[in-house]
Amino acid sequence: MRETDVIVVGAGAAGLSLAYRLRTPPPGHPAPGVTLIDAPAGPLRPPERTWCFWEASPGDFDGALSASWESLRVRGRDGAVSVGRPAPFRYKMLRSRSFESLLADRLDGPGAPRRVTARIDRINDVASGAEVTGVAADGSELTLRARWVFDSRPPRVLPPARTTLLQHFRGWFVRTERPVFDPRIADLMDFRTPQPAHGLSFGYVLPTTAHEALVEYTEFSRTVLDDAGYERALARYTERVLGLGPFEVTATEQGVIPMTDGRFPRRAGRSVFRIGTAGGATRPSTGYTFAAVQRQARAVAAAYFGGRVPEPPPAYPARARAMDAVLLRGLDSGRVEGAEFFEGLFRRVPMERLLRFLDGDTRPYEDFTIGLRTPVGPMLRTVAELPWLARRVPRGRAVG
């Protein structure tokens, strides 16, 4: 039995970010004792992955970035190009291994969090806080207690929702023989891909040099593809659409992100909270998570050092979540044509304002003007329909 101030379950982006914020208290405040629990090697520990986000530079994690871009491009189904420079923001690419290495260095030293590798089975409230039980890496039973526990593990079951789509993707890290990429600009969405009946698909190209890039095929749809389906889609996109010529695939990545209007509870007990995707940090309409994770971590740390209950705040305002619910239902019903919707937004809305909108950081009048640049009729019909739809637990949905 060990006692500590804070236990953080999961050492991914959310868990490491919170441990880092608690490790760097404001002047006059001691850092709490933190135990950081990581999953053992195997299916509970995710493979290396890529996080992308936008922020004004310099940022806290710039030293670990793989690349960043000051210009973003969107290509329509007909090849029409929209390019924007969303100053003061830069679009940033961060690999999980680099992020973990950077924070391991920052968390090192006197008062560093205690690192534990274990499979956690239960988290329960107790009189003095919360208790975490599981099995340590050596097979022994583990019991830890803390005043507060933050659980960043992805939910096993998605919450009841009116609409649940999946953002699923496979990416190739490619190295080409010819200099075919422009490392000054990232392709955020390229709609020159076959569109599914419900949702949308697009290509995503993040160049790091003239010869190297991460090229992904992404879908928003009800079900995932099999391996052969992703390989066909990527082969078609790299050969017929991008015309890369001969290239080598140096690494791959794949993932599934839930896009749902279900309500993710951020509190699981008197002293137990959920953070990251489990705490609603994934934006339902886009799948972006990393920036919201940082906002939640800063807010939790500020509450802790301010002597308040450190409950994570909503990752996005209620107005943004309501608009996401409308878009998800419109895409799933086929009432809103996804590629046309996003093409129109990027063509008609200044890039800087649109990125703030996607982060839930725009004012009501800005949201109204952006709404006027969407298919108003289908969106209003969807608004009228939503209150009558029942929330159901999704079946057979992949998460993580």
Short mmCIF file of C-alpha atoms in Angstrom, two decimals:
data_model
loop_
_atom_site.label_atom_id
_atom_site.label_comp_id
_atom_site.label_asym_id
_atom_site.label_seq_id
_atom_site.Cartn_x
_atom_site.Cartn_y
_atom_site.Cartn_z
CA MET A 1 0.00 0.00 0.00
CA ARG A 2 1.46 3.35 -1.02
CA GLU A 3 0.06 6.81 -0.42
CA THR A 4 0.45 9.76 -2.79
CA ASP A 5 -1.36 12.97 -3.72
CA VAL A 6 -2.27 12.17 -7.33
CA ILE A 7 -2.40 9.01 -9.41
CA VAL A 8 -2.53 9.32 -13.18
CA VAL A 9 -3.58 6.14 -14.98
CA GLY A 10 -2.19 5.97 -18.52
CA ALA A 11 1.02 7.55 -19.79
CA GLY A 12 -0.14 8.72 -23.20
CA ALA A 13 -0.69 12.33 -24.26
CA ALA A 14 -3.30 13.10 -21.59
CA GLY A 15 -1.57 11.35 -18.71
CA LEU A 16 1.90 12.68 -19.44
CA SER A 17 0.58 16.20 -20.04
CA LEU A 18 -1.20 16.29 -16.70
CA ALA A 19 1.82 14.90 -14.85
CA TYR A 20 3.96 17.59 -16.50
CA ARG A 21 1.60 20.42 -15.52
CA LEU A 22 1.46 19.18 -11.91
CA ARG A 23 5.25 18.89 -11.91
CA THR A 24 5.60 22.61 -12.74
CA PRO A 25 3.67 24.45 -10.00
CA PRO A 26 3.31 28.23 -9.82
CA PRO A 27 5.68 30.11 -7.48
CA GLY A 28 5.01 29.41 -3.81
CA HIS A 29 3.27 26.07 -4.39
CA PRO A 30 4.94 22.70 -3.82
CA ALA A 31 4.56 20.06 -6.51
CA PRO A 32 2.29 17.20 -5.43
CA GLY A 33 3.43 13.62 -5.17
CA VAL A 34 2.40 11.97 -8.44
CA THR A 35 2.32 8.31 -9.42
CA LEU A 36 2.10 7.73 -13.16
CA ILE A 37 0.86 4.27 -14.17
CA ASP A 38 1.66 2.98 -17.65
CA ALA A 39 0.18 -0.11 -19.27
CA PRO A 40 2.46 -3.12 -19.77
CA ALA A 41 3.74 -3.92 -23.23
CA GLY A 42 1.05 -5.59 -25.32
CA PRO A 43 -2.44 -4.76 -26.54
CA LEU A 44 -3.14 -2.26 -23.74
CA ARG A 45 -0.24 -0.04 -24.82
CA PRO A 46 -0.87 1.77 -28.14
CA PRO A 47 1.77 1.80 -30.89
CA GLU A 48 3.63 4.94 -31.85
CA ARG A 49 1.24 7.50 -33.31
CA THR A 50 1.12 11.03 -34.70
CA TRP A 51 -0.66 13.99 -33.14
CA CYS A 52 -1.38 17.16 -35.08
CA PHE A 53 -2.62 20.48 -33.76
CA TRP A 54 -2.32 24.20 -34.34
CA GLU A 55 -1.08 26.90 -32.01
CA ALA A 56 0.83 30.14 -32.03
CA SER A 57 4.57 29.65 -31.85
CA PRO A 58 6.61 29.15 -29.80
CA GLY A 59 4.86 26.23 -28.11
CA ASP A 60 5.73 24.09 -25.11
CA PHE A 61 6.66 21.06 -27.19
CA ASP A 62 8.35 22.65 -30.22
CA GLY A 63 11.60 20.85 -29.40
CA ALA A 64 9.95 17.49 -30.16
CA LEU A 65 8.11 18.40 -33.38
CA SER A 66 8.66 16.39 -36.54
CA ALA A 67 7.60 19.38 -38.65
CA SER A 68 5.35 22.43 -38.72
CA TRP A 69 3.73 24.46 -41.49
CA GLU A 70 2.56 28.05 -41.83
CA SER A 71 0.38 27.28 -44.87
CA LEU A 72 -2.44 24.76 -45.25
CA ARG A 73 -4.08 23.51 -48.44
CA VAL A 74 -7.45 21.92 -49.18
CA ARG A 75 -8.15 20.31 -52.56
CA GLY A 76 -11.70 19.91 -53.84
CA ARG A 77 -13.07 16.91 -55.68
CA ASP A 78 -12.39 18.69 -58.96
CA GLY A 79 -8.83 19.57 -57.92
CA ALA A 80 -9.63 23.21 -57.05
CA VAL A 81 -7.19 24.47 -54.45
CA SER A 82 -7.78 26.60 -51.35
CA VAL A 83 -4.63 27.74 -49.55
CA GLY A 84 -4.51 29.68 -46.31
CA ARG A 85 -1.89 31.02 -43.92
CA PRO A 86 -3.60 30.92 -40.52
CA ALA A 87 -1.19 33.29 -38.74
CA PRO A 88 -0.52 33.46 -35.84
CA PHE A 89 -1.10 29.69 -35.88
CA ARG A 90 1.21 27.04 -37.24
CA TYR A 91 0.08 23.49 -37.95
CA LYS A 92 2.31 21.13 -35.98
CA MET A 93 3.14 17.44 -36.22
CA LEU A 94 4.29 15.58 -33.12
CA ARG A 95 5.20 11.90 -32.89
CA SER A 96 4.29 10.18 -29.63
CA ARG A 97 7.78 8.76 -29.07
CA SER A 98 9.39 12.21 -29.33
CA PHE A 99 6.76 13.69 -27.02
CA GLU A 100 7.28 10.95 -24.43
CA SER A 101 11.06 11.41 -24.59
CA LEU A 102 10.78 15.18 -24.15
CA LEU A 103 8.48 14.90 -21.15
CA ALA A 104 10.55 12.10 -19.60
CA ASP A 105 13.47 14.55 -19.50
CA ARG A 106 11.30 17.32 -18.05
CA LEU A 107 9.78 15.05 -15.41
CA ASP A 108 13.16 13.76 -14.29
CA GLY A 109 14.96 14.98 -11.18
CA PRO A 110 14.03 15.54 -7.52
CA GLY A 111 10.31 15.09 -6.90
CA ALA A 112 9.81 13.31 -10.23
CA PRO A 113 6.61 11.27 -10.56
CA ARG A 114 6.91 7.65 -9.55
CA ARG A 115 6.54 5.48 -12.66
CA VAL A 116 4.68 2.18 -12.34
CA THR A 117 3.92 -0.37 -15.04
CA ALA A 118 0.71 -2.26 -14.32
CA ARG A 119 -2.64 -3.39 -15.64
CA ILE A 120 -5.31 -1.52 -13.71
CA ASP A 121 -8.51 -3.47 -12.97
CA ARG A 122 -10.47 -1.23 -10.60
CA ILE A 123 -10.60 2.37 -9.42
CA ASN A 124 -12.86 3.03 -6.43
CA ASP A 125 -13.62 5.86 -4.06
CA VAL A 126 -12.45 5.32 -0.47
CA ALA A 127 -12.77 7.47 2.62
CA SER A 128 -9.53 9.38 2.06
CA GLY A 129 -9.70 9.67 -1.71
CA ALA A 130 -9.51 6.83 -4.23
CA GLU A 131 -7.94 3.40 -4.50
CA VAL A 132 -6.41 1.85 -7.61
CA THR A 133 -5.96 -1.91 -7.81
CA GLY A 134 -4.45 -4.10 -10.49
CA VAL A 135 -1.54 -6.35 -11.41
CA ALA A 136 2.03 -5.08 -11.58
CA ALA A 137 4.45 -5.99 -14.35
CA ASP A 138 6.00 -8.73 -12.19
CA GLY A 139 2.60 -10.38 -11.67
CA SER A 140 2.10 -9.18 -8.09
CA GLU A 141 -1.10 -7.54 -6.90
CA LEU A 142 -0.95 -3.75 -6.82
CA THR A 143 -2.90 -1.41 -4.56
CA LEU A 144 -2.33 2.34 -4.53
CA ARG A 145 -4.20 5.17 -2.85
CA ALA A 146 -4.28 8.87 -3.59
CA ARG A 147 -6.35 11.94 -2.84
CA TRP A 148 -7.18 12.28 -6.55
CA VAL A 149 -7.08 9.83 -9.46
CA PHE A 150 -7.16 10.78 -13.15
CA ASP A 151 -7.94 7.99 -15.61
CA SER A 152 -6.85 8.54 -19.21
CA ARG A 153 -7.54 5.05 -20.55
CA PRO A 154 -9.81 5.01 -23.64
CA PRO A 155 -13.39 4.00 -22.80
CA ARG A 156 -14.21 0.37 -23.44
CA VAL A 157 -17.76 1.27 -24.45
CA LEU A 158 -18.87 4.50 -26.08
CA PRO A 159 -21.65 6.47 -24.37
CA PRO A 160 -25.25 6.44 -25.67
CA ALA A 161 -25.51 8.75 -28.67
CA ARG A 162 -27.89 9.87 -31.39
CA THR A 163 -25.10 9.60 -33.95
CA THR A 164 -21.79 7.73 -33.87
CA LEU A 165 -19.41 7.75 -36.81
CA LEU A 166 -15.83 6.55 -36.90
CA GLN A 167 -12.83 8.45 -38.18
CA HIS A 168 -10.57 5.65 -39.36
CA PHE A 169 -7.33 5.93 -41.28
CA ARG A 170 -4.14 4.32 -42.43
CA GLY A 171 -1.01 6.29 -43.21
CA TRP A 172 2.22 5.55 -45.00
CA PHE A 173 5.47 7.35 -44.22
CA VAL A 174 6.94 7.47 -47.70
CA ARG A 175 10.31 8.32 -49.23
CA THR A 176 10.18 9.11 -52.95
CA GLU A 177 12.87 8.98 -55.60
CA ARG A 178 11.83 12.34 -57.05
CA PRO A 179 11.40 15.60 -55.06
CA VAL A 180 7.58 15.66 -55.25
CA PHE A 181 6.60 17.36 -51.97
CA ASP A 182 6.64 21.00 -50.90
CA PRO A 183 7.68 20.96 -47.22
CA ARG A 184 6.36 24.50 -46.75
CA ILE A 185 2.70 23.48 -47.05
CA ALA A 186 0.53 20.69 -45.63
CA ASP A 187 -2.49 19.19 -47.37
CA LEU A 188 -5.14 19.17 -44.66
CA MET A 189 -7.90 17.63 -46.78
CA ASP A 190 -7.73 16.34 -50.34
CA PHE A 191 -11.17 15.23 -51.53
CA ARG A 192 -9.96 13.61 -54.77
CA THR A 193 -10.86 10.24 -53.23
CA PRO A 194 -13.97 8.07 -53.75
CA GLN A 195 -16.66 9.28 -51.34
CA PRO A 196 -18.63 6.79 -49.18
CA ALA A 197 -22.45 6.83 -49.16
CA HIS A 198 -22.49 8.11 -45.57
CA GLY A 199 -19.78 10.47 -44.34
CA LEU A 200 -16.71 11.45 -46.37
CA SER A 201 -13.16 10.47 -47.26
CA PHE A 202 -10.03 12.47 -47.98
CA GLY A 203 -6.28 12.29 -48.38
CA TYR A 204 -3.93 13.94 -45.89
CA VAL A 205 -0.33 14.82 -46.76
CA LEU A 206 2.22 16.11 -44.24
CA PRO A 207 5.57 16.64 -46.00
CA THR A 208 8.75 16.83 -43.94
CA THR A 209 11.18 17.14 -46.88
CA ALA A 210 10.89 17.27 -50.66
CA HIS A 211 11.24 13.47 -50.66
CA GLU A 212 9.44 12.45 -47.44
CA ALA A 213 5.92 12.77 -46.11
CA LEU A 214 3.17 11.14 -44.10
CA VAL A 215 0.40 10.26 -46.57
CA GLU A 216 -2.90 9.11 -45.08
CA TYR A 217 -6.23 7.91 -46.34
CA THR A 218 -9.04 8.88 -43.94
CA GLU A 219 -12.76 8.15 -43.80
CA PHE A 220 -15.59 9.39 -41.63
CA SER A 221 -18.09 6.53 -41.89
CA ARG A 222 -20.09 3.96 -39.94
CA THR A 223 -17.65 1.06 -40.24
CA VAL A 224 -13.93 0.55 -40.74
CA LEU A 225 -12.26 -1.02 -43.76
CA ASP A 226 -10.29 -4.23 -43.79
CA ASP A 227 -6.54 -4.20 -44.42
CA ALA A 228 -6.97 -4.74 -48.14
CA GLY A 229 -9.39 -1.81 -48.34
CA TYR A 230 -6.92 0.63 -46.80
CA GLU A 231 -4.08 -0.63 -48.97
CA ARG A 232 -6.17 -0.22 -52.14
CA ALA A 233 -7.20 3.28 -51.12
CA LEU A 234 -3.64 4.36 -50.36
CA ALA A 235 -2.25 2.78 -53.52
CA ARG A 236 -4.87 4.58 -55.62
CA TYR A 237 -4.24 7.90 -53.87
CA THR A 238 -0.45 7.82 -54.06
CA GLU A 239 -0.31 6.53 -57.64
CA ARG A 240 -3.30 7.99 -59.49
CA VAL A 241 -3.97 11.16 -57.54
CA LEU A 242 -0.58 12.30 -56.20
CA GLY A 243 1.52 10.65 -58.91
CA LEU A 244 4.43 10.06 -56.54
CA GLY A 245 6.30 7.72 -58.84
CA PRO A 246 8.59 5.13 -57.24
CA PHE A 247 8.64 5.35 -53.44
CA GLU A 248 9.48 3.36 -50.33
CA VAL A 249 7.12 2.94 -47.36
CA THR A 250 9.32 3.42 -44.29
CA ALA A 251 6.60 3.06 -41.63
CA THR A 252 2.84 2.84 -41.26
CA GLU A 253 0.25 3.98 -38.77
CA GLN A 254 -3.43 3.24 -38.37
CA GLY A 255 -6.18 4.30 -36.02
CA VAL A 256 -9.87 4.63 -35.25
CA ILE A 257 -11.30 7.71 -33.51
CA PRO A 258 -14.93 7.81 -32.32
CA MET A 259 -16.94 10.77 -33.60
CA THR A 260 -20.04 10.87 -31.45
CA ASP A 261 -22.51 13.26 -29.85
CA GLY A 262 -22.54 11.00 -26.77
CA ARG A 263 -21.75 12.67 -23.46
CA PHE A 264 -18.45 11.56 -21.94
CA PRO A 265 -18.64 11.96 -18.15
CA ARG A 266 -15.53 13.66 -16.79
CA ARG A 267 -16.19 12.51 -13.23
CA ALA A 268 -16.25 8.82 -12.24
CA GLY A 269 -16.41 9.25 -8.46
CA ARG A 270 -15.86 11.73 -5.65
CA SER A 271 -12.11 11.64 -6.24
CA VAL A 272 -11.90 10.03 -9.69
CA PHE A 273 -11.87 11.92 -12.98
CA ARG A 274 -11.49 11.02 -16.65
CA ILE A 275 -9.17 12.90 -18.97
CA GLY A 276 -8.23 12.71 -22.65
CA THR A 277 -10.59 10.95 -25.04
CA ALA A 278 -12.32 9.33 -22.05
CA GLY A 279 -13.04 12.83 -20.72
CA GLY A 280 -14.42 14.21 -23.97
CA ALA A 281 -11.23 15.79 -25.32
CA THR A 282 -11.79 14.50 -28.88
CA ARG A 283 -13.64 17.01 -31.04
CA PRO A 284 -16.64 15.08 -32.42
CA SER A 285 -16.65 16.77 -35.83
CA THR A 286 -12.91 16.49 -36.58
CA GLY A 287 -11.23 13.94 -34.32
CA TYR A 288 -8.59 16.45 -33.13
CA THR A 289 -7.64 15.82 -29.49
CA PHE A 290 -4.15 17.03 -28.57
CA ALA A 291 -4.87 20.73 -28.10
CA ALA A 292 -7.93 20.01 -25.93
CA VAL A 293 -5.82 17.63 -23.82
CA GLN A 294 -3.44 20.51 -23.12
CA ARG A 295 -6.28 22.86 -22.17
CA GLN A 296 -7.72 20.30 -19.77
CA ALA A 297 -4.32 19.57 -18.20
CA ARG A 298 -3.64 23.26 -17.60
CA ALA A 299 -7.12 23.76 -16.11
CA VAL A 300 -6.81 20.74 -13.79
CA ALA A 301 -3.40 21.92 -12.56
CA ALA A 302 -4.69 25.46 -11.99
CA ALA A 303 -7.62 24.12 -9.95
CA TYR A 304 -5.35 21.84 -7.92
CA PHE A 305 -2.89 24.59 -7.04
CA GLY A 306 -5.79 26.96 -6.37
CA GLY A 307 -7.18 24.61 -3.74
CA ARG A 308 -10.28 23.76 -5.77
CA VAL A 309 -11.71 20.39 -6.79
CA PRO A 310 -9.58 19.53 -9.87
CA GLU A 311 -12.41 18.37 -12.11
CA PRO A 312 -11.48 18.63 -15.82
CA PRO A 313 -13.62 21.27 -17.55
CA PRO A 314 -15.54 20.51 -20.76
CA ALA A 315 -13.05 20.34 -23.60
CA TYR A 316 -15.35 22.36 -25.88
CA PRO A 317 -18.18 24.80 -25.16
CA ALA A 318 -21.78 23.56 -25.27
CA ARG A 319 -22.43 25.60 -28.43
CA ALA A 320 -19.61 23.80 -30.27
CA ARG A 321 -20.85 20.39 -29.14
CA ALA A 322 -24.37 21.22 -30.33
CA MET A 323 -23.06 22.20 -33.77
CA ASP A 324 -21.04 18.98 -33.90
CA ALA A 325 -24.18 16.95 -33.19
CA VAL A 326 -25.93 18.61 -36.14
CA LEU A 327 -23.03 17.97 -38.50
CA LEU A 328 -22.63 14.33 -37.46
CA ARG A 329 -26.32 13.65 -37.99
CA GLY A 330 -26.27 15.45 -41.32
CA LEU A 331 -23.30 13.37 -42.51
CA ASP A 332 -24.72 10.07 -41.26
CA SER A 333 -28.16 10.66 -42.79
CA GLY A 334 -26.66 11.66 -46.13
CA ARG A 335 -28.47 14.98 -45.88
CA VAL A 336 -25.11 16.81 -45.83
CA GLU A 337 -22.51 15.94 -48.47
CA GLY A 338 -19.30 15.86 -46.43
CA ALA A 339 -16.75 16.81 -49.05
CA GLU A 340 -18.89 19.69 -50.28
CA PHE A 341 -19.43 20.88 -46.70
CA PHE A 342 -15.74 21.10 -45.78
CA GLU A 343 -14.69 22.39 -49.21
CA GLY A 344 -17.12 25.26 -48.80
CA LEU A 345 -15.93 26.17 -45.33
CA PHE A 346 -12.27 26.29 -46.30
CA ARG A 347 -13.05 28.25 -49.45
CA ARG A 348 -15.29 30.87 -47.82
CA VAL A 349 -13.98 31.30 -44.27
CA PRO A 350 -10.57 32.83 -43.41
CA MET A 351 -8.25 30.04 -42.31
CA GLU A 352 -7.36 31.57 -38.95
CA ARG A 353 -11.03 32.00 -38.02
CA LEU A 354 -11.89 28.50 -39.20
CA LEU A 355 -9.16 26.93 -37.06
CA ARG A 356 -10.41 28.87 -34.03
CA PHE A 357 -13.91 27.59 -34.86
CA LEU A 358 -12.66 24.00 -35.00
CA ASP A 359 -11.09 24.54 -31.57
CA GLY A 360 -14.34 25.94 -30.15
CA ASP A 361 -12.72 29.35 -29.67
CA THR A 362 -14.98 31.58 -31.79
CA ARG A 363 -17.60 34.04 -30.58
CA PRO A 364 -21.34 33.51 -31.23
CA TYR A 365 -21.45 36.06 -34.04
CA GLU A 366 -18.51 34.33 -35.74
CA ASP A 367 -20.28 30.99 -35.42
CA PHE A 368 -23.35 32.54 -37.01
CA THR A 369 -21.43 33.90 -39.99
CA ILE A 370 -19.68 30.54 -40.46
CA GLY A 371 -23.05 28.78 -40.27
CA LEU A 372 -24.30 30.91 -43.15
CA ARG A 373 -21.54 29.38 -45.29
CA THR A 374 -22.84 25.84 -44.78
CA PRO A 375 -25.83 24.18 -46.54
CA VAL A 376 -28.39 26.05 -44.43
CA GLY A 377 -31.51 24.10 -45.46
CA PRO A 378 -30.20 20.59 -44.69
CA MET A 379 -28.62 21.83 -41.47
CA LEU A 380 -31.88 23.40 -40.25
CA ARG A 381 -33.82 20.21 -41.06
CA THR A 382 -31.27 18.30 -39.01
CA VAL A 383 -31.60 20.74 -36.11
CA ALA A 384 -35.35 20.14 -36.09
CA GLU A 385 -34.88 16.37 -36.16
CA LEU A 386 -32.30 15.97 -33.37
CA PRO A 387 -34.57 16.48 -30.30
CA TRP A 388 -36.70 13.51 -31.39
CA LEU A 389 -33.84 11.05 -31.79
CA ALA A 390 -33.15 8.54 -29.01
CA ARG A 391 -29.66 8.04 -27.64
CA ARG A 392 -28.49 4.45 -28.05
CA VAL A 393 -25.33 2.60 -27.06
CA PRO A 394 -23.36 1.92 -30.27
CA ARG A 395 -22.75 -1.74 -31.05
CA GLY A 396 -19.60 -3.19 -32.53
CA ARG A 397 -17.76 0.14 -32.49
CA ALA A 398 -13.97 0.20 -32.40
CA VAL A 399 -12.42 2.69 -30.02
CA GLY A 400 -8.85 3.92 -29.68
#
